[in-house]
PDB file of C-alpha atoms and ligand atoms in Angstrom:
ATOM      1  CA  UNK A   1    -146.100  52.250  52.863  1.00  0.00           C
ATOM      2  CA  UNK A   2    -146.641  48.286  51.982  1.00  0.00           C
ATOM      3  CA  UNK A   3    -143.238  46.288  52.368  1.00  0.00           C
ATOM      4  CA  UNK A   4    -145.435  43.877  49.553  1.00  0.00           C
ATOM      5  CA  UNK A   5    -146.518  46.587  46.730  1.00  0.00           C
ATOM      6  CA  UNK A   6    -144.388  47.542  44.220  1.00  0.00           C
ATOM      7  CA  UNK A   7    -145.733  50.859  43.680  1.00  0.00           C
ATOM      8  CA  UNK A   8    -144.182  51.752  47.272  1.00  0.00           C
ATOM      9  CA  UNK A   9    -140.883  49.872  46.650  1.00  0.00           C
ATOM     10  CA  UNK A  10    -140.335  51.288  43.218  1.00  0.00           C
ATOM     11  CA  UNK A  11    -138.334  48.417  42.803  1.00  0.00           C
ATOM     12  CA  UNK A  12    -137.559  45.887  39.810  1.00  0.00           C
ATOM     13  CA  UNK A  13    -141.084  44.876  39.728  1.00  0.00           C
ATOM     14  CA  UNK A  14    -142.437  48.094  38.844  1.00  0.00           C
ATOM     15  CA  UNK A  15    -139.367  48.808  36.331  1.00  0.00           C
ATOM     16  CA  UNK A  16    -140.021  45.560  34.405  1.00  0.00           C
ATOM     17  CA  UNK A  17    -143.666  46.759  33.720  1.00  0.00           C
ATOM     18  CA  UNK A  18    -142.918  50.697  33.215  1.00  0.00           C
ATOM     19  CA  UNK A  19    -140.818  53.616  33.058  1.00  0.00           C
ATOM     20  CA  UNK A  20    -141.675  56.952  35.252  1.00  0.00           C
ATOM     21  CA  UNK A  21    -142.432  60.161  33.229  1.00  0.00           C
ATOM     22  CA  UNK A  22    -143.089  62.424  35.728  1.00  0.00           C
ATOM     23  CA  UNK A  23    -144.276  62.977  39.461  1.00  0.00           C
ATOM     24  CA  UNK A  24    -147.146  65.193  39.767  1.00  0.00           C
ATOM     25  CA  UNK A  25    -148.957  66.747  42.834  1.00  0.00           C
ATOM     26  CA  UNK A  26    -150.260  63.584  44.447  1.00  0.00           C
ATOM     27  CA  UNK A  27    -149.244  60.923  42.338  1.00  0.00           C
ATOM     28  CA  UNK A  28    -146.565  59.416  39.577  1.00  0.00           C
ATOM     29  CA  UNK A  29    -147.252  58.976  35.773  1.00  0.00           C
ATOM     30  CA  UNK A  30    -145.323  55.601  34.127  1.00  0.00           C
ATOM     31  CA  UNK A  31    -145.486  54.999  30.793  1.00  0.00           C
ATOM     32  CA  UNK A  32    -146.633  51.190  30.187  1.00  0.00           C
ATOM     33  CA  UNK A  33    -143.616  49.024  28.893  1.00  0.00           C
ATOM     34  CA  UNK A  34    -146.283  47.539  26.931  1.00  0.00           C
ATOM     35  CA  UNK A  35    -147.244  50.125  24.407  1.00  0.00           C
ATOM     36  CA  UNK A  36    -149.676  48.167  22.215  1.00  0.00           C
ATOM     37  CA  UNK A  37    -152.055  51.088  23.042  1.00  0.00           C
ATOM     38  CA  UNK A  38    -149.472  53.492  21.669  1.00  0.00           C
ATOM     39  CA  UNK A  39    -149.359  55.736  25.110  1.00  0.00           C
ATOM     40  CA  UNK A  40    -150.457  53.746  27.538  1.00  0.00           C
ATOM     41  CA  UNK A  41    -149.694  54.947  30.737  1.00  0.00           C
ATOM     42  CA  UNK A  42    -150.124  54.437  34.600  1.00  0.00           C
ATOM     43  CA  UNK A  43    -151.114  57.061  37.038  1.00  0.00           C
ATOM     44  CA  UNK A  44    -150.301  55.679  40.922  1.00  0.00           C
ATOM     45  CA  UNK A  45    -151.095  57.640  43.562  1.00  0.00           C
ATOM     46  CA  UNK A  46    -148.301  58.182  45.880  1.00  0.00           C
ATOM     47  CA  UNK A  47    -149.413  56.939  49.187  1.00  0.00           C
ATOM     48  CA  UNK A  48    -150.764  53.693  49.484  1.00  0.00           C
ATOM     49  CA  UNK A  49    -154.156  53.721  49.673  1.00  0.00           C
ATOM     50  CA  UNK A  50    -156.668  51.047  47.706  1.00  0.00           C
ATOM     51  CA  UNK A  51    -160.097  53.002  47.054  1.00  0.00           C
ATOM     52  CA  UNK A  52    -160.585  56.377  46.170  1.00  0.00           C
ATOM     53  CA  UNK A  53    -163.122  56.971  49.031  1.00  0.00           C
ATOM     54  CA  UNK A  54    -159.709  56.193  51.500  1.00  0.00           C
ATOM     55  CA  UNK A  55    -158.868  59.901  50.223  1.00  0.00           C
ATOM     56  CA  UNK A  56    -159.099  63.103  51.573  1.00  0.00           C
ATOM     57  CA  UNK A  57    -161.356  65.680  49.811  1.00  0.00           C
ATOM     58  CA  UNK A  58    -157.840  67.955  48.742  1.00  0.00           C
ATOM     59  CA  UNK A  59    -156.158  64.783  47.417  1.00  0.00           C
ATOM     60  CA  UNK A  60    -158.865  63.416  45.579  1.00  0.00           C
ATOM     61  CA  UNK A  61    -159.115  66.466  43.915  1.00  0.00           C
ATOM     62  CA  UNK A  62    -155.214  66.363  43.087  1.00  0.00           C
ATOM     63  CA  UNK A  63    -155.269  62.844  41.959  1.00  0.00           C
ATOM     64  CA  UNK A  64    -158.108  64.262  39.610  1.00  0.00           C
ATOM     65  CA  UNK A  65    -156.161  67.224  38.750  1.00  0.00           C
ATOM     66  CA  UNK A  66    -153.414  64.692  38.029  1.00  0.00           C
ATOM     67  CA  UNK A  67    -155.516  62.728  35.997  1.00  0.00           C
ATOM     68  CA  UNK A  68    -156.776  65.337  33.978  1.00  0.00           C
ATOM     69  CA  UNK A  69    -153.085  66.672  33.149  1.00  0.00           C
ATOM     70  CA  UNK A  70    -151.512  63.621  32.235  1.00  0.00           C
ATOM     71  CA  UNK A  71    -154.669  62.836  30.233  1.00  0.00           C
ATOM     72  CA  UNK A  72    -154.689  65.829  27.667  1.00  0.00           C
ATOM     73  CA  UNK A  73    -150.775  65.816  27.938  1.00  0.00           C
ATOM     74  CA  UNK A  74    -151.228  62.006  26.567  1.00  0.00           C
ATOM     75  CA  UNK A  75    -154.114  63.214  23.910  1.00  0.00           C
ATOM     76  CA  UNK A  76    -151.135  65.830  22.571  1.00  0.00           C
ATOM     77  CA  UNK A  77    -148.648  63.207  22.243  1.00  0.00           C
ATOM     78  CA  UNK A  78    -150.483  60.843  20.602  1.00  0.00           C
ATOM     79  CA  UNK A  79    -153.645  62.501  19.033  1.00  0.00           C
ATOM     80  CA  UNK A  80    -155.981  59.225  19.582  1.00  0.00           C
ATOM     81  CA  UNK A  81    -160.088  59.279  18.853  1.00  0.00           C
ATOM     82  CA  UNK A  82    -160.088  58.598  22.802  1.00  0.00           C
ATOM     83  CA  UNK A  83    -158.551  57.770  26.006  1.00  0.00           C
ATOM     84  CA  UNK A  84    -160.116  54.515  28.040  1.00  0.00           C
ATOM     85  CA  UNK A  85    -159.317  55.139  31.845  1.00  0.00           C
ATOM     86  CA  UNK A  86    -159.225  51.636  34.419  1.00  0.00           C
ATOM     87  CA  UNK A  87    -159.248  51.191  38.203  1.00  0.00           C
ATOM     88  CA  UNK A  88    -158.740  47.698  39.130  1.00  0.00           C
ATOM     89  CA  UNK A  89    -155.917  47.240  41.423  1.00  0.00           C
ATOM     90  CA  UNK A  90    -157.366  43.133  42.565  1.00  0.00           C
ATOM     91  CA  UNK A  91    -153.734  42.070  42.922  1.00  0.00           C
ATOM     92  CA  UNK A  92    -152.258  45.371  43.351  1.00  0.00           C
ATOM     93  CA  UNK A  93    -154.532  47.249  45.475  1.00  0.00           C
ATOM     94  CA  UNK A  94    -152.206  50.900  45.388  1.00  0.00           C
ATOM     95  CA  UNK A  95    -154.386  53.089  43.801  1.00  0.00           C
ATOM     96  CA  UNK A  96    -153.643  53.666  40.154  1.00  0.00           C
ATOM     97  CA  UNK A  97    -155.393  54.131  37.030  1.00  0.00           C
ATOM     98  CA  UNK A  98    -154.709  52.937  33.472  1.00  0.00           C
ATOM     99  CA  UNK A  99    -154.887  55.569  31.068  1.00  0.00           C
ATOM    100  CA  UNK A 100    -155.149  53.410  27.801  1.00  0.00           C
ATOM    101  CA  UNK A 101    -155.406  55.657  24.280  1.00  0.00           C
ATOM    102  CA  UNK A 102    -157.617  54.186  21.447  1.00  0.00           C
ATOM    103  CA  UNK A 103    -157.091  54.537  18.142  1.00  0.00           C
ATOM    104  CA  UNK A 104    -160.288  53.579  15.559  1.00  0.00           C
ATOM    105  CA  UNK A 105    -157.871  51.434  13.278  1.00  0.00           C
ATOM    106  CA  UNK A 106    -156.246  50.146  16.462  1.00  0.00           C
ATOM    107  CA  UNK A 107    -156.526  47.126  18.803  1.00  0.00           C
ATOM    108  CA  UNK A 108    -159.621  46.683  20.675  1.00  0.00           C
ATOM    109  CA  UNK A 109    -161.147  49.827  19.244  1.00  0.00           C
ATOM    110  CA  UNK A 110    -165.248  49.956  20.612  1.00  0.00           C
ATOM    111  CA  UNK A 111    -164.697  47.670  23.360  1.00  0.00           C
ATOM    112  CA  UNK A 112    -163.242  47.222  26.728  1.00  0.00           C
ATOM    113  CA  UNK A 113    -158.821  47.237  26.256  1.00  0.00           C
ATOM    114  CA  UNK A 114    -157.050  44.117  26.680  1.00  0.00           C
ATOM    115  CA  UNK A 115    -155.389  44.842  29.766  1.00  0.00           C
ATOM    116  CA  UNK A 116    -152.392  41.892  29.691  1.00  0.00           C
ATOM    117  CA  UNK A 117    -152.557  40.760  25.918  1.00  0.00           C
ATOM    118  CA  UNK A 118    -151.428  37.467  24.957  1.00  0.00           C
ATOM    119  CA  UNK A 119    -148.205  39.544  22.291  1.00  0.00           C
ATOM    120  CA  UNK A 120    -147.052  42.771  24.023  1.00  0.00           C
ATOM    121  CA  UNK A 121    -145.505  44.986  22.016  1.00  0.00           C
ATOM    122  CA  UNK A 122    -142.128  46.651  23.727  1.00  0.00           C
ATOM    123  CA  UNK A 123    -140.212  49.552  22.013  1.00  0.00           C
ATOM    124  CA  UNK A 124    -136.027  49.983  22.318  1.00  0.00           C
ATOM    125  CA  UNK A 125    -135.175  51.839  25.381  1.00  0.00           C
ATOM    126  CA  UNK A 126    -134.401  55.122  23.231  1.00  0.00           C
ATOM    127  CA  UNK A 127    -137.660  54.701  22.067  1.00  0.00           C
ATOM    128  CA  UNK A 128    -139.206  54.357  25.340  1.00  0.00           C
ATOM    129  CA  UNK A 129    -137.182  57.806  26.490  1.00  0.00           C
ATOM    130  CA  UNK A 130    -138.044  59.639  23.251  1.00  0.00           C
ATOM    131  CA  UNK A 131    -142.020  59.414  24.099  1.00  0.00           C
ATOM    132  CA  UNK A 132    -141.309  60.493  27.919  1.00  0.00           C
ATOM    133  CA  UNK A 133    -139.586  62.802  26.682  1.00  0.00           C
ATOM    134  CA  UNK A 134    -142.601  64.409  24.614  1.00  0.00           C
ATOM    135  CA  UNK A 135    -145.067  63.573  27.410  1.00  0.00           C
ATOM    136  CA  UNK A 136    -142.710  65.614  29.659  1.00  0.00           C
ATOM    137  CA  UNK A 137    -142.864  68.736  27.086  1.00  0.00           C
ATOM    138  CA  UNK A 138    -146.628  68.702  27.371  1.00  0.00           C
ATOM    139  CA  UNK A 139    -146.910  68.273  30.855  1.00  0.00           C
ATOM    140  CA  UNK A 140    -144.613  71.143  31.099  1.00  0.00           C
ATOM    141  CA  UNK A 141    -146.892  73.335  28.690  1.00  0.00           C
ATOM    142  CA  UNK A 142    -149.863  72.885  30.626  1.00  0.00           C
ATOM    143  CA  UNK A 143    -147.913  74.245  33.195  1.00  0.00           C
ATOM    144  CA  UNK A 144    -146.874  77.328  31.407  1.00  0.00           C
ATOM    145  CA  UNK A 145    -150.582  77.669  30.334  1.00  0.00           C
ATOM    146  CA  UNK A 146    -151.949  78.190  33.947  1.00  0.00           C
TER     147      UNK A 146
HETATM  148 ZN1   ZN B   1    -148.319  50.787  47.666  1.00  0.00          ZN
END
């Protein structure tokens, strides 16, 4: 726990910049505010830890597992050509990862995403709840698929 990191606080911070979807084993999926990258999400490990090394071996391979799920649950949602996946974390160390869909016809298509473009693009809040909703119902099928 870091008094400092909003990822721990859950507090306005975080809400200003995304909405939670759902927790998984080891970790919480947002969906970005920004949705320029129709889909983009956030994947934040629940502890505070900063590199993936600081892990143990069973939640690494959670926070994979995680990964993995909220991937293909995004890939069902949105049908892109890919998904781009980031680890920065300079400013905000908690672990987290950027799960960014790509679209050929869309921005930034064949190259690295723009991670804080200049014109954001932010949906109506029923909007917002309508695609966590969907990302929920897949999440929820892969479940059911076990
Ligand atoms: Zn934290």
């Amino acid at each position: 726990m870091n008094n400092s990191c909003f990822y721990c606080e859950k507090d306005e911070r975080l809400d200003n910049l995304m909405m939670k979807i759902s927790e998984l084993q080891t970790s919480i999926l947002y969906l970005n505010k920004d949705q320029t990258h129709s889909g983009r999400s956030i994947l934040a490990l629940q502890s505070h830890k900063r590199e993936l090394f600081e892990l143990s071996n069973d939640e690494r391979q959670f926070f994979m597992e995680d990964l993995s799920k909220a991937a293909k649950a995004l890939q069902e949602t949105f049908a892109p050509q890919k998904i781009n996946y980031a680890i920065y974390g300079d400013v905000v160390s908690h672990l987290h990862v950027h799960l960014v869909p790509k679209y050929e016809q869309g921005p930034d298509w064949g190259g690295a995403f723009v991670h804080d473009p200049p014109v954001t693009k932010a949906l109506t809040e029923q909007e917002y709840k309508q695609l966590t909703d969907e990302i929920q119902q897949h999440l929820k099928l892969e479940e059911v698929k076990k």
